[in-house]
Every structure is written in C-alpha cells, then in structure tokens.
Tab-separated table of C-alpha atoms in Angstrom:
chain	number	residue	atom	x	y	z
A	1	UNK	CA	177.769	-57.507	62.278
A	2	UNK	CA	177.644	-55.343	59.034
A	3	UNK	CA	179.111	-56.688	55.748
A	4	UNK	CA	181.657	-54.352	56.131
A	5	UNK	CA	182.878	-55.155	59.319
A	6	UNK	CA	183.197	-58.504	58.825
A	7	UNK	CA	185.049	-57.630	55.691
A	8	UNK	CA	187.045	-55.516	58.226
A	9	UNK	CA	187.672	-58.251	60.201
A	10	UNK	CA	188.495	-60.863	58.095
A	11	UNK	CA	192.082	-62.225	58.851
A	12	UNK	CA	195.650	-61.498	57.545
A	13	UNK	CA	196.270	-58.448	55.988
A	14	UNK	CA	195.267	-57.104	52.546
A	15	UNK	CA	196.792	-53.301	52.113
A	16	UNK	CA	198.115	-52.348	48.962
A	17	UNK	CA	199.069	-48.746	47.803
A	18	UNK	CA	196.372	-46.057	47.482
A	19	UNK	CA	196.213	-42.584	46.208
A	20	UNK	CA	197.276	-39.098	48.364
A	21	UNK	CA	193.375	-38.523	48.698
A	22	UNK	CA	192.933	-42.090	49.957
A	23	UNK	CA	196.102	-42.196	52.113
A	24	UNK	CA	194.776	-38.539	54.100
A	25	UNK	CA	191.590	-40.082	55.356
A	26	UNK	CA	192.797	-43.497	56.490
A	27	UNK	CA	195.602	-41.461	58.505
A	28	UNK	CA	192.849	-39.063	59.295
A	29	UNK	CA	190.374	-41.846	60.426
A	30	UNK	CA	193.708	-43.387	62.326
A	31	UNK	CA	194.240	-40.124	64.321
A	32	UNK	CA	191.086	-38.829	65.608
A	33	UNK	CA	190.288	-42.404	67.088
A	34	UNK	CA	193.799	-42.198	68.974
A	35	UNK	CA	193.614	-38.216	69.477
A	36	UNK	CA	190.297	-37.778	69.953
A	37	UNK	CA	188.237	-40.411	70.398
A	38	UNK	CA	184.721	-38.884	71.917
A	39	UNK	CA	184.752	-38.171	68.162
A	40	UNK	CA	185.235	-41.340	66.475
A	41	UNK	CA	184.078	-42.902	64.361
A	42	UNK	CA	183.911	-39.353	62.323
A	43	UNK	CA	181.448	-37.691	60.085
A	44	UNK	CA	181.889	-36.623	56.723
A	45	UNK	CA	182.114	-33.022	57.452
A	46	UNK	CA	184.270	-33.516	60.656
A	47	UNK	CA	186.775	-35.937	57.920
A	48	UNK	CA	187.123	-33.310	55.423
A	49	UNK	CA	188.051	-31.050	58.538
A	50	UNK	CA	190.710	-33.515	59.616
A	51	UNK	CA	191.905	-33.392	55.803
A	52	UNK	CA	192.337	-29.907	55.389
A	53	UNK	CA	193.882	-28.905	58.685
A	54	UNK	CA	197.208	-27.341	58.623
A	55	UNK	CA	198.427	-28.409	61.722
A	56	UNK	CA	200.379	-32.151	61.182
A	57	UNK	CA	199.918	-32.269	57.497
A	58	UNK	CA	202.399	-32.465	54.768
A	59	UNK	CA	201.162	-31.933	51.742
A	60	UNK	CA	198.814	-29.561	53.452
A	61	UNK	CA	195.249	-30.032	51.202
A	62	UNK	CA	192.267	-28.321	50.228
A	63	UNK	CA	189.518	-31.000	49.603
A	64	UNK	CA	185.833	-31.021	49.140
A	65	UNK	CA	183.303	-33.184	50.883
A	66	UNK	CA	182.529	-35.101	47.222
A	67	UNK	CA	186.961	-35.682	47.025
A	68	UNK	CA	186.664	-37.036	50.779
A	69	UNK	CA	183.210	-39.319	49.633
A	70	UNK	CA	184.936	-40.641	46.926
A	71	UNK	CA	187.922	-41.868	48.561
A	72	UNK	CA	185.532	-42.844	51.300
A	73	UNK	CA	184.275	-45.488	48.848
A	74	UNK	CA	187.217	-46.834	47.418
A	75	UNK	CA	188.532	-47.739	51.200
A	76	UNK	CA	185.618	-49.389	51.881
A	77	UNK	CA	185.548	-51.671	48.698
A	78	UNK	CA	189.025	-52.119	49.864
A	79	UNK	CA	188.439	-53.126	53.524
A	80	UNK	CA	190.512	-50.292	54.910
A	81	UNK	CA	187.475	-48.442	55.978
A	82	UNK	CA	183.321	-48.361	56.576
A	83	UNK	CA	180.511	-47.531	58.088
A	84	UNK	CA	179.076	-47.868	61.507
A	85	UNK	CA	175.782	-48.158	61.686
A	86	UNK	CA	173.039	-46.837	64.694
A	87	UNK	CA	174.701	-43.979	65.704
A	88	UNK	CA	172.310	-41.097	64.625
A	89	UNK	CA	170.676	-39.586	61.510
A	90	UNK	CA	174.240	-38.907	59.972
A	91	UNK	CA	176.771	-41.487	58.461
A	92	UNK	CA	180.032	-42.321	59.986
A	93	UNK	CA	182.917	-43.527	59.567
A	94	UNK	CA	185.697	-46.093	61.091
A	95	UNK	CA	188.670	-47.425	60.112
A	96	UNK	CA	190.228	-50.816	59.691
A	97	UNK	CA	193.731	-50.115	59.970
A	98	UNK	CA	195.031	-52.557	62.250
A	99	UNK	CA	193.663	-55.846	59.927
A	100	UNK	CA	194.509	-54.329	56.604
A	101	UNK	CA	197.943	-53.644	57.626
A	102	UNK	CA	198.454	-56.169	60.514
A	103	UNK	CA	200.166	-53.941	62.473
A	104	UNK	CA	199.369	-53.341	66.398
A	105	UNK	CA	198.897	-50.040	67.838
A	106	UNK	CA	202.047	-48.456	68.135
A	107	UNK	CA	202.882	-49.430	64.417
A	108	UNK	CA	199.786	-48.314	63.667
A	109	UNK	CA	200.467	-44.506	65.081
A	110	UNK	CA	204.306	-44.959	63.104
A	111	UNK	CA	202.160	-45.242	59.806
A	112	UNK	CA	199.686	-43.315	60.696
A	113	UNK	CA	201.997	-40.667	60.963
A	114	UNK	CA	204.094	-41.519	57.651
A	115	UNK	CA	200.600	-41.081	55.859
A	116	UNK	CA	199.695	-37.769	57.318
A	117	UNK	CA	203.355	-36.112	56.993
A	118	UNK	CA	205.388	-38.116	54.224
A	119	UNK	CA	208.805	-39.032	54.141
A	120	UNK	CA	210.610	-38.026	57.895
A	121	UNK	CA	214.083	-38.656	59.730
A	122	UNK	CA	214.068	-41.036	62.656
A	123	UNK	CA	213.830	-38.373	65.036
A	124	UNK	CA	210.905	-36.142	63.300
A	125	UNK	CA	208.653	-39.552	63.500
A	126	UNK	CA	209.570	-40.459	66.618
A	127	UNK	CA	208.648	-36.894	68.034
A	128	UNK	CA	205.447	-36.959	65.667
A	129	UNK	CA	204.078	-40.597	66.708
A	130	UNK	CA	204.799	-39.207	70.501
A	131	UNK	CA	201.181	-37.579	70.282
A	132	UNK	CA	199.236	-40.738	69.560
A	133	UNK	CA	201.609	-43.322	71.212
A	134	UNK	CA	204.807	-43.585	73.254
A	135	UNK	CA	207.955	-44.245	71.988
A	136	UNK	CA	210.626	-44.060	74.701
A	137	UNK	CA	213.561	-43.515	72.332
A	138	UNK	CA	215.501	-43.886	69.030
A	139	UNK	CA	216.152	-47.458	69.597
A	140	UNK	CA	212.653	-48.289	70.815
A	141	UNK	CA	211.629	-46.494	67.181
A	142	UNK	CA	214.058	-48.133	64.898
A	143	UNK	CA	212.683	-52.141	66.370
A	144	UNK	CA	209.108	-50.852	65.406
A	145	UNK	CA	210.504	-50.006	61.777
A	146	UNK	CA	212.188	-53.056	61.669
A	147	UNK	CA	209.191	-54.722	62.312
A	148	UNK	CA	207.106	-52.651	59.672
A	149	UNK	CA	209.974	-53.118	56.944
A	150	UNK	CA	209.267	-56.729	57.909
A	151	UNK	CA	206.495	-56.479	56.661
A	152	UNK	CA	207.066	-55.007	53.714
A	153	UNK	CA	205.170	-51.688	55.091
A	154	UNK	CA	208.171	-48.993	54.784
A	155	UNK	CA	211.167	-48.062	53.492
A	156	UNK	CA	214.424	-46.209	53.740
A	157	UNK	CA	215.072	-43.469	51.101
A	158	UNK	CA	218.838	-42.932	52.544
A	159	UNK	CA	221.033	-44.858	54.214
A	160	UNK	CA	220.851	-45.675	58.046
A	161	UNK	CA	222.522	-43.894	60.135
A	162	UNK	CA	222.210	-40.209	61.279
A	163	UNK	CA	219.296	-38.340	59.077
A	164	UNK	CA	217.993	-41.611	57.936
A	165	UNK	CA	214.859	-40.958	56.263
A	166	UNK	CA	212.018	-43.822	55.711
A	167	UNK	CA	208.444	-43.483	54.024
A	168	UNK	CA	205.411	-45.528	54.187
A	169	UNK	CA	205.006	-48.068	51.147
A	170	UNK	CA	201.757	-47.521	50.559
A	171	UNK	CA	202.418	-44.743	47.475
A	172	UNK	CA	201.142	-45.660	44.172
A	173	UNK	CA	204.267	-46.918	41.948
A	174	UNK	CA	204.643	-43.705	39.907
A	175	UNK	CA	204.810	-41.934	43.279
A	176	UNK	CA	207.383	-44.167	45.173
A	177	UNK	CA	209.742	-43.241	42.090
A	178	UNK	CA	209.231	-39.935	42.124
A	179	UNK	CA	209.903	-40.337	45.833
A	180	UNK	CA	213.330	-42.555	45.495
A	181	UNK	CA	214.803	-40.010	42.646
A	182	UNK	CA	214.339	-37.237	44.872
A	183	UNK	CA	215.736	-38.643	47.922
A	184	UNK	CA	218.673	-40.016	45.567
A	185	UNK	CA	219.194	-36.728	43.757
A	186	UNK	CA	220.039	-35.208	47.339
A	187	UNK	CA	222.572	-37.964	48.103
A	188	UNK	CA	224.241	-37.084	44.608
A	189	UNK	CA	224.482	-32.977	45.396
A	190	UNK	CA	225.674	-33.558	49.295
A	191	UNK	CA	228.147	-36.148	47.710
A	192	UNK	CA	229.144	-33.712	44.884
A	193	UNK	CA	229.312	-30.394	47.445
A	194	UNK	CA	231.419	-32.866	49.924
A	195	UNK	CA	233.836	-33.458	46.930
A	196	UNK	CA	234.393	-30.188	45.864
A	197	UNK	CA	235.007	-28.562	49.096
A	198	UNK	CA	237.437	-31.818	50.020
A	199	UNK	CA	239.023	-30.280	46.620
A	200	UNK	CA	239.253	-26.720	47.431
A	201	UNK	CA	240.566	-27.190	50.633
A	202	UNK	CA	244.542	-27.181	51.520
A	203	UNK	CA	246.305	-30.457	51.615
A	204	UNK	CA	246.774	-31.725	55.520
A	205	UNK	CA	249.634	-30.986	57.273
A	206	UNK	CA	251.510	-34.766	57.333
A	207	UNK	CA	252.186	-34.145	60.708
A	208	UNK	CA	248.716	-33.922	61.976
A	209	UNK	CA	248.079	-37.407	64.106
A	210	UNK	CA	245.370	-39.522	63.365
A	211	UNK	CA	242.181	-39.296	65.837
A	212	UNK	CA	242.668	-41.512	68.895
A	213	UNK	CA	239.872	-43.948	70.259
A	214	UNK	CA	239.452	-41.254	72.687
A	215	UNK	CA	238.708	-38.194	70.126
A	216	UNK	CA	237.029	-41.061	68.658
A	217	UNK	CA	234.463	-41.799	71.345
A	218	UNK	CA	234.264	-38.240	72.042
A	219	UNK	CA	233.059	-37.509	68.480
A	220	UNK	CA	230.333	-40.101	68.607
A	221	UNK	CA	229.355	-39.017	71.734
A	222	UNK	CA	228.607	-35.360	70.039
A	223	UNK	CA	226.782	-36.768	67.157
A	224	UNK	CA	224.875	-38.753	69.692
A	225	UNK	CA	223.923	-35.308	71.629
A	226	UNK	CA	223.158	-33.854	68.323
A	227	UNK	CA	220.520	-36.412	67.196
A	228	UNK	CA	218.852	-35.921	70.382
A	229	UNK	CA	218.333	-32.211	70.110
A	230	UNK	CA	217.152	-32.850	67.038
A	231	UNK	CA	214.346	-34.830	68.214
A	232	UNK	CA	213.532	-32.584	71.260
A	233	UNK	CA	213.382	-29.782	68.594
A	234	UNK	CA	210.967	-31.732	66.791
A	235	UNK	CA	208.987	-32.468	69.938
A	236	UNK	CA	209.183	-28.282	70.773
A	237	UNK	CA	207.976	-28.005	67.164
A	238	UNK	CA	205.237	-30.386	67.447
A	239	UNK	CA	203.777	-29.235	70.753
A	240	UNK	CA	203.221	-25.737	69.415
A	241	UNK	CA	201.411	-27.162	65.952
A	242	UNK	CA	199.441	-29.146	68.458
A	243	UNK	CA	198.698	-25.777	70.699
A	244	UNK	CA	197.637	-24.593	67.382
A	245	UNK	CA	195.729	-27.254	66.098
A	246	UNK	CA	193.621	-27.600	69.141
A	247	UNK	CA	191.680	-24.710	68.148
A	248	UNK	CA	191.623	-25.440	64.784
A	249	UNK	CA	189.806	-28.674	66.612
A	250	UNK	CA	187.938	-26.685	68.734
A	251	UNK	CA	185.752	-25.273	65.686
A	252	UNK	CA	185.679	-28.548	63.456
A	253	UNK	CA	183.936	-29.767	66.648
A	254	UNK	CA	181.593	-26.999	66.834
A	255	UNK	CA	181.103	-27.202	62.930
A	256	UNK	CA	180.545	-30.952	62.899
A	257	UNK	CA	177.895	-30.665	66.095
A	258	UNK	CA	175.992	-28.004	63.508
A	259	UNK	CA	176.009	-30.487	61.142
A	260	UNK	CA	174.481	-33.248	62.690
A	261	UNK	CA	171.725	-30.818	64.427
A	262	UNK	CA	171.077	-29.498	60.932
A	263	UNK	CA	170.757	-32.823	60.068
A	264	UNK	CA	168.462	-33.977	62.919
C-alpha cells in the first residue's frame, strides 16, 4: 500500500470545502467508477473529458488538462483523491470519497450528484442519483439527506416542503453566501408577488365556506400527484441527457485509448 492510500484509508472523515475546479473532479472521479467502471480509476485526459462534458453538469466548464492537474494535487494532499499505481505507462487516478466524507454508497451518489449539478429540488436529485444508485422514492431520498445533514454534509436553501431545495456543504464560505442570498432573494420576490396579487384581487365573498377535510385531503392528494410528475419529468429529462451523453462517452473513450497508445 501507497502513501496515499493509506492516507485514503485512514479512519473517520476529514472533508472540508474545496473550490468549483476541485469539487468537478471528485464528482467526476465519483461517477465514472459508479457509471463506468471498466474505466476507473481515470486518466488525466479521460478526467478533463468527464469535466467538460455537457451532459449532467451545472456550471457546464471548459478546463484544461494543467486546471484538472492542479486540482488533482490539492485532493491528493487532502486525502480526497490519488494515484494508483501499476496500471500502465500513464497515471491514474481514484478517489477517496467514501472515507473523506464517511458516507456509504448511496450517500455517496446523493453528493456526488450535488457536486456535479449544484443546488436541486428533492425530486431533480432523486431522478439524477437514479443513474448511479437506486432510490425508490421521495421518502427513501429525504432519510438519506437526513442522514447527510447529520453529518453536517448538506443543507436546505428553502424551507421543506414542496420545491425544497438542498446543496452540498462543501462550497468555499464566500460561495455558500452567495448561494444562501440567492436562494433567499427568491423567497423575498415569490413572497412579495404572492402579496401583491392577494392585494389586487377582490375581497371573498363572506359566504364562501371554508374547505372541508375532504377538499382538504383532496388538495394534498393533487400536490402529491404533482411532485411526482415532477420527478418523472426529471427522470424523462435525464434519460435523454444520458442518450446524449453516451456518445459524448463514446469518443472520450476512443480519445483516452489514443492517449495511452500514444503514450505506450
């Protein structure tokens, strides 16, 4: 065993935040060894592939192989990431994930996903993490972010409920509140649009009833069916960026083989 990987291995977590380049090639790293593992661990070339793509991605980015080195280096002094040894003429690359978070695998995928997208409603991650690992529904998604907000991993940027949004916690500190006056400057104009058409609209008739348990029940019931289209729209709009980004895959493959047989 390397130095690395038994700096990988050491126990209890150690993550802390990291910077956008930093947090694309962990998730990156995290991905391909769920998605694709034949090619994990990854090349250099085949990472900076995985960083630019445009399927999945939120920002989407343009980096360079020296950008994807660099924060290559600063994961490993961190334990997050490193370098296997005896497997060819070309470097590459693992991960750590799972003891520099201590998370298992299907928190792993949550964050995973929260790194490589951003801030997302219950229902966009649950139809995102879907392609790495199964999540049967909303309630089966909400104990796994309990657990993560356990450990102190994510958090919500609005209030729980229908449309709550969460992000991962790992954004440097200028980030996260850039992130939490964003989310909080939406609450204030949906509040403020609420209130004014509450004000331009004519005053109820006093002899409309109040809702019944029944209208009641109904009503929850819709908002219920609602959230779940929601999330099977999600999963319709993930399975065509996946149709897409298997071809996009397709030729990173081919373009990392010609690397390492240029290489050889």
């Amino acid at each position: 065993m390397s130095e690395l990987e038994g700096a990988g291995q050491a126990a209890g977590p150690r993550w802390q935040p990291i910077g956008p380049v930093e947090r694309r090639v962990l998730g990156v790293l995290v991905e391909k060894a769920k998605t694709t593992p034949d090619a994990y661990p990854m090349t250099l070339n085949a990472l900076v592939a995985g960083c630019n793509q445009k399927s999945n991605r939120y920002p989407v980015m343009q980096l360079a192989p020296e950008d994807v080195d660099q924060a290559l280096d600063r994961l490993r002094q961190l334990g997050a990431a490193g370098i296997v040894q005896g497997l060819g003429r070309v470097d590459k690359y693992r991960h750590y994930f799972y003891e520099w978070l201590g998370v298992d695998k299907v928190e792993a995928a949550v964050m995973a996903e929260l790194l490589l997208r951003g801030a997302q409603t219950e229902g966009e991650l649950r139809a995102h993490v879907a392609r790495m690992e199964p999540v049967a529904d909303l309630p089966a998604l909400r104990q796994l972010l309990a657990s993560l907000r356990a450990k102190g991993l994510i958090v919500s940027l609005t209030p729980e409920g229908r449309g709550h949004v969460v992000a991962h916690a790992l954004y440097l500190p200028q980030e996260m509140e850039r992130l939490r006056a964003e989310y909080s400057g939406r609450a204030v104009l949906a509040e403020g649009a609420f209130s004014a058409s509450q004000a331009a609209a004519p005053p109820a008739a006093s002899t409309v009833p109040a809702p019944s348990a029944g209208d009641r029940e109904a009503l929850a019931a819709l908002r219920a069916a609602v959230d779940e289209l929601q999330t099977q729209i999600a999963q319709l709009q993930h399975e065509v960026e996946q149709l897409g980004g298997s071809l996009r895959g397709t030729q990173a493959e081919l373009e990392r083989l010609r690397a390492e047989l240029g290489g050889a």
